[in-house]
Amino acid sequence: MRIVIAEDSVLLLAGLTRLLEAEGHEVTGYKTADELVAGIVEPLPDVVVTDVRMPPTHTDEGLRAAVHLRSLHPRLPVLVLSQYVEQRYARELFAGDVRGLGYVLKDRVADVDDFLDALHRVASRGTVIDPEVVAQILARSRRDTLDTLTPREREVLGLMAEGRSNAAIAERLVVGLPAVEKHVTSILAKLDLPPDGDDHRRVLAVLRWLEQAPTTGERP
């Protein structure tokens, strides 16, 4: 794959570049969001990896660049890295078409297999949300409704929001597919969300529900 990385940390950029080149990928690195936007030209890369916080202000330049690039190239796969769980940024990133989008914490990069799996899923037009992001959003979200979910349904909901299919959830939880389908139907009913066979639309529905969560207590 042709991969573009925007990361102002020289060490992380070098580490990711070496890792991905060792996997046989072609990597181009940028240190600012402006360089990233200017560097994305036809033919488009297979996936873009960018940090949320980039120079000069180290606030949300990387995220802004990701959103801008998706507006220009709606099918461009983008994987966003963040140091902390920043719910506002996750909401903005997933405000439109969720296919080919990912939001993971930088800690996930330390687990090479998890990072590569997330990268390939996003490049394949899948949707990836870091489990910790899901967990913290759920912890802040509409507790009255969440209280109606069983512990297993909460677990299934988290995996749904990560973009996993029923079959993938069944494999992860080591249960039968019919059991997962039953949980999903129950979850969607309790959240007042209509069942839908399209995995991406299902993720979008869950994300839309999560958007109603309060944002207080987030780390700056």
GROMACS .gro file of C-alpha atoms in nm:
model
  220
    1MET     CA    1   0.000   0.000   0.000
    2ARG     CA    2   0.093   0.365  -0.043
    3ILE     CA    3   0.066   0.525   0.302
    4VAL     CA    4   0.099   0.890   0.398
    5ILE     CA    5   0.179   0.978   0.761
    6ALA     CA    6   0.147   1.323   0.922
    7GLU     CA    7   0.321   1.328   1.260
    8ASP     CA    8   0.534   1.603   1.413
    9SER     CA    9   0.711   1.367   1.654
   10VAL     CA   10   1.029   1.273   1.471
   11LEU     CA   11   1.070   0.953   1.671
   12LEU     CA   12   0.713   0.832   1.615
   13LEU     CA   13   0.722   0.923   1.247
   14ALA     CA   14   1.049   0.735   1.202
   15GLY     CA   15   0.919   0.438   1.399
   16LEU     CA   16   0.596   0.411   1.201
   17THR     CA   17   0.784   0.452   0.874
   18ARG     CA   18   1.025   0.170   0.958
   19LEU     CA   19   0.743  -0.055   1.076
   20LEU     CA   20   0.532  -0.004   0.765
   21GLU     CA   21   0.822  -0.025   0.522
   22ALA     CA   22   0.922  -0.354   0.686
   23GLU     CA   23   0.568  -0.472   0.605
   24GLY     CA   24   0.632  -0.390   0.239
   25HIS     CA   25   0.444  -0.059   0.222
   26GLU     CA   26   0.554   0.265   0.055
   27VAL     CA   27   0.554   0.547   0.310
   28THR     CA   28   0.564   0.926   0.276
   29GLY     CA   29   0.596   1.133   0.592
   30TYR     CA   30   0.498   1.494   0.671
   31LYS     CA   31   0.558   1.695   0.987
   32THR     CA   32   0.278   1.953   0.956
   33ALA     CA   33  -0.088   1.948   0.859
   34ASP     CA   34  -0.026   2.201   0.582
   35GLU     CA   35   0.236   1.974   0.428
   36LEU     CA   36  -0.011   1.686   0.449
   37VAL     CA   37  -0.289   1.871   0.266
   38ALA     CA   38  -0.050   2.000   0.001
   39GLY     CA   39   0.100   1.655  -0.047
   40ILE     CA   40  -0.225   1.469  -0.116
   41VAL     CA   41  -0.255   1.471  -0.494
   42GLU     CA   42  -0.362   1.223  -0.759
   43PRO     CA   43  -0.308   0.934  -0.752
   44LEU     CA   44  -0.432   0.928  -0.395
   45PRO     CA   45  -0.257   0.714  -0.133
   46ASP     CA   46  -0.425   0.399  -0.006
   47VAL     CA   47  -0.455   0.544   0.344
   48VAL     CA   48  -0.358   0.857   0.539
   49VAL     CA   49  -0.245   0.839   0.902
   50THR     CA   50  -0.246   1.169   1.092
   51ASP     CA   51  -0.209   1.292   1.448
   52VAL     CA   52  -0.491   1.512   1.582
   53ARG     CA   53  -0.256   1.775   1.725
   54MET     CA   54  -0.008   1.923   1.481
   55PRO     CA   55   0.198   2.245   1.452
   56PRO     CA   56   0.174   2.537   1.484
   57THR     CA   57  -0.078   2.541   1.772
   58HIS     CA   58  -0.082   2.168   1.852
   59THR     CA   59  -0.458   2.171   1.899
   60ASP     CA   60  -0.660   2.022   1.614
   61GLU     CA   61  -0.466   2.095   1.292
   62GLY     CA   62  -0.432   1.728   1.206
   63LEU     CA   63  -0.804   1.665   1.254
   64ARG     CA   64  -0.891   1.971   1.047
   65ALA     CA   65  -0.666   1.845   0.773
   66ALA     CA   66  -0.834   1.503   0.786
   67VAL     CA   67  -1.183   1.653   0.764
   68HIS     CA   68  -1.074   1.883   0.480
   69LEU     CA   69  -0.915   1.599   0.283
   70ARG     CA   70  -1.228   1.389   0.322
   71SER     CA   71  -1.436   1.679   0.188
   72LEU     CA   72  -1.211   1.691  -0.118
   73HIS     CA   73  -1.173   1.315  -0.155
   74PRO     CA   74  -1.470   1.141   0.013
   75ARG     CA   75  -1.330   0.793  -0.047
   76LEU     CA   76  -0.983   0.869   0.092
   77PRO     CA   77  -0.922   0.634   0.389
   78VAL     CA   78  -0.800   0.824   0.696
   79LEU     CA   79  -0.678   0.689   1.029
   80VAL     CA   80  -0.651   0.956   1.302
   81LEU     CA   81  -0.423   0.912   1.603
   82SER     CA   82  -0.485   1.087   1.933
   83GLN     CA   83  -0.291   1.103   2.258
   84TYR     CA   84  -0.608   1.114   2.469
   85VAL     CA   85  -0.976   1.032   2.434
   86GLU     CA   86  -1.111   1.354   2.282
   87GLN     CA   87  -1.478   1.298   2.222
   88ARG     CA   88  -1.536   1.627   2.042
   89TYR     CA   89  -1.277   1.537   1.781
   90ALA     CA   90  -1.419   1.187   1.735
   91ARG     CA   91  -1.764   1.335   1.679
   92GLU     CA   92  -1.641   1.579   1.418
   93LEU     CA   93  -1.445   1.316   1.231
   94PHE     CA   94  -1.743   1.083   1.210
   95ALA     CA   95  -1.998   1.350   1.124
   96GLY     CA   96  -2.038   1.223   0.766
   97ASP     CA   97  -1.971   0.898   0.586
   98VAL     CA   98  -1.794   0.667   0.833
   99ARG     CA   99  -1.654   0.429   0.574
  100GLY     CA  100  -1.276   0.435   0.552
  101LEU     CA  101  -1.237   0.622   0.880
  102GLY     CA  102  -1.056   0.535   1.200
  103TYR     CA  103  -0.986   0.702   1.535
  104VAL     CA  104  -0.739   0.528   1.765
  105LEU     CA  105  -0.526   0.623   2.061
  106LYS     CA  106  -0.152   0.646   2.014
  107ASP     CA  107  -0.106   0.379   2.279
  108ARG     CA  108  -0.258   0.139   2.027
  109VAL     CA  109   0.046   0.190   1.805
  110ALA     CA  110   0.255   0.008   2.065
  111ASP     CA  111   0.058  -0.307   1.985
  112VAL     CA  112   0.183  -0.365   1.633
  113ASP     CA  113  -0.078  -0.625   1.543
  114ASP     CA  114  -0.367  -0.402   1.661
  115PHE     CA  115  -0.229  -0.101   1.476
  116LEU     CA  116  -0.174  -0.291   1.152
  117ASP     CA  117  -0.521  -0.445   1.180
  118ALA     CA  118  -0.676  -0.100   1.225
  119LEU     CA  119  -0.474   0.037   0.933
  120HIS     CA  120  -0.581  -0.241   0.697
  121ARG     CA  121  -0.945  -0.220   0.803
  122VAL     CA  122  -0.955   0.154   0.734
  123ALA     CA  123  -0.774   0.110   0.401
  124SER     CA  124  -1.040  -0.147   0.309
  125ARG     CA  125  -1.315   0.110   0.373
  126GLY     CA  126  -1.391  -0.024   0.718
  127THR     CA  127  -1.460   0.182   1.030
  128VAL     CA  128  -1.235   0.167   1.336
  129ILE     CA  129  -1.293   0.334   1.672
  130ASP     CA  130  -1.055   0.268   1.957
  131PRO     CA  131  -1.219   0.052   2.227
  132GLU     CA  132  -1.108   0.300   2.494
  133VAL     CA  133  -1.281   0.582   2.308
  134VAL     CA  134  -1.599   0.378   2.294
  135ALA     CA  135  -1.574   0.284   2.662
  136GLN     CA  136  -1.528   0.642   2.781
  137ILE     CA  137  -1.805   0.777   2.562
  138LEU     CA  138  -2.039   0.506   2.683
  139ALA     CA  139  -1.946   0.584   3.043
  140ARG     CA  140  -2.061   0.946   2.991
  141SER     CA  141  -2.363   0.873   2.777
  142ARG     CA  142  -2.733   0.868   2.866
  143ARG     CA  143  -2.704   0.650   3.174
  144ASP     CA  144  -3.080   0.603   3.196
  145THR     CA  145  -3.079   0.419   2.864
  146LEU     CA  146  -2.752   0.238   2.928
  147ASP     CA  147  -2.896   0.105   3.253
  148THR     CA  148  -3.141  -0.096   3.046
  149LEU     CA  149  -2.857  -0.278   2.870
  150THR     CA  150  -2.716  -0.596   3.015
  151PRO     CA  151  -2.338  -0.620   3.067
  152ARG     CA  152  -2.314  -0.842   2.759
  153GLU     CA  153  -2.518  -0.596   2.553
  154ARG     CA  154  -2.283  -0.314   2.656
  155GLU     CA  155  -1.991  -0.525   2.542
  156VAL     CA  156  -2.160  -0.599   2.210
  157LEU     CA  157  -2.248  -0.229   2.165
  158GLY     CA  158  -1.884  -0.134   2.211
  159LEU     CA  159  -1.778  -0.382   1.943
  160MET     CA  160  -2.057  -0.260   1.714
  161ALA     CA  161  -1.930   0.097   1.749
  162GLU     CA  162  -1.582  -0.025   1.654
  163GLY     CA  163  -1.731  -0.129   1.321
  164ARG     CA  164  -1.724  -0.505   1.374
  165SER     CA  165  -1.970  -0.732   1.199
  166ASN     CA  166  -2.189  -0.979   1.388
  167ALA     CA  167  -1.957  -1.261   1.283
  168ALA     CA  168  -1.652  -1.071   1.409
  169ILE     CA  169  -1.827  -0.997   1.739
  170ALA     CA  170  -1.918  -1.363   1.779
  171GLU     CA  171  -1.557  -1.462   1.720
  172ARG     CA  172  -1.427  -1.202   1.967
  173LEU     CA  173  -1.672  -1.304   2.241
  174VAL     CA  174  -1.649  -1.676   2.161
  175VAL     CA  175  -2.026  -1.714   2.128
  176GLY     CA  176  -2.258  -1.829   1.853
  177LEU     CA  177  -2.371  -1.595   1.575
  178PRO     CA  178  -2.741  -1.632   1.669
  179ALA     CA  179  -2.660  -1.507   2.021
  180VAL     CA  180  -2.491  -1.197   1.881
  181GLU     CA  181  -2.779  -1.129   1.643
  182LYS     CA  182  -3.020  -1.151   1.937
  183HIS     CA  183  -2.810  -0.905   2.139
  184VAL     CA  184  -2.785  -0.661   1.847
  185THR     CA  185  -3.161  -0.668   1.791
  186SER     CA  186  -3.220  -0.605   2.161
  187ILE     CA  187  -2.966  -0.321   2.173
  188LEU     CA  188  -3.110  -0.143   1.873
  189ALA     CA  189  -3.459  -0.178   2.017
  190LYS     CA  190  -3.356  -0.038   2.356
  191LEU     CA  191  -3.175   0.252   2.190
  192ASP     CA  192  -3.473   0.312   1.964
  193LEU     CA  193  -3.259   0.252   1.654
  194PRO     CA  194  -3.406   0.052   1.366
  195PRO     CA  195  -3.219  -0.270   1.274
  196ASP     CA  196  -3.019  -0.242   0.953
  197GLY     CA  197  -2.820  -0.501   0.762
  198ASP     CA  198  -2.557  -0.252   0.644
  199ASP     CA  199  -2.265  -0.263   0.890
  200HIS     CA  200  -2.155   0.092   0.812
  201ARG     CA  201  -2.502   0.236   0.856
  202ARG     CA  202  -2.532   0.046   1.180
  203VAL     CA  203  -2.208   0.200   1.306
  204LEU     CA  204  -2.331   0.540   1.195
  205ALA     CA  205  -2.655   0.489   1.387
  206VAL     CA  206  -2.464   0.402   1.704
  207LEU     CA  207  -2.235   0.701   1.658
  208ARG     CA  208  -2.531   0.930   1.610
  209TRP     CA  209  -2.667   0.809   1.942
  210LEU     CA  210  -2.330   0.857   2.109
  211GLU     CA  211  -2.321   1.216   1.979
  212GLN     CA  212  -2.581   1.302   2.238
  213ALA     CA  213  -2.337   1.229   2.519
  214PRO     CA  214  -2.210   1.521   2.729
  215THR     CA  215  -1.851   1.627   2.671
  216THR     CA  216  -1.769   1.745   3.023
  217GLY     CA  217  -1.466   1.599   3.191
  218GLU     CA  218  -1.264   1.551   2.876
  219ARG     CA  219  -0.892   1.593   2.901
  220PRO     CA  220  -0.767   1.914   2.736
   0.00000   0.00000   0.00000
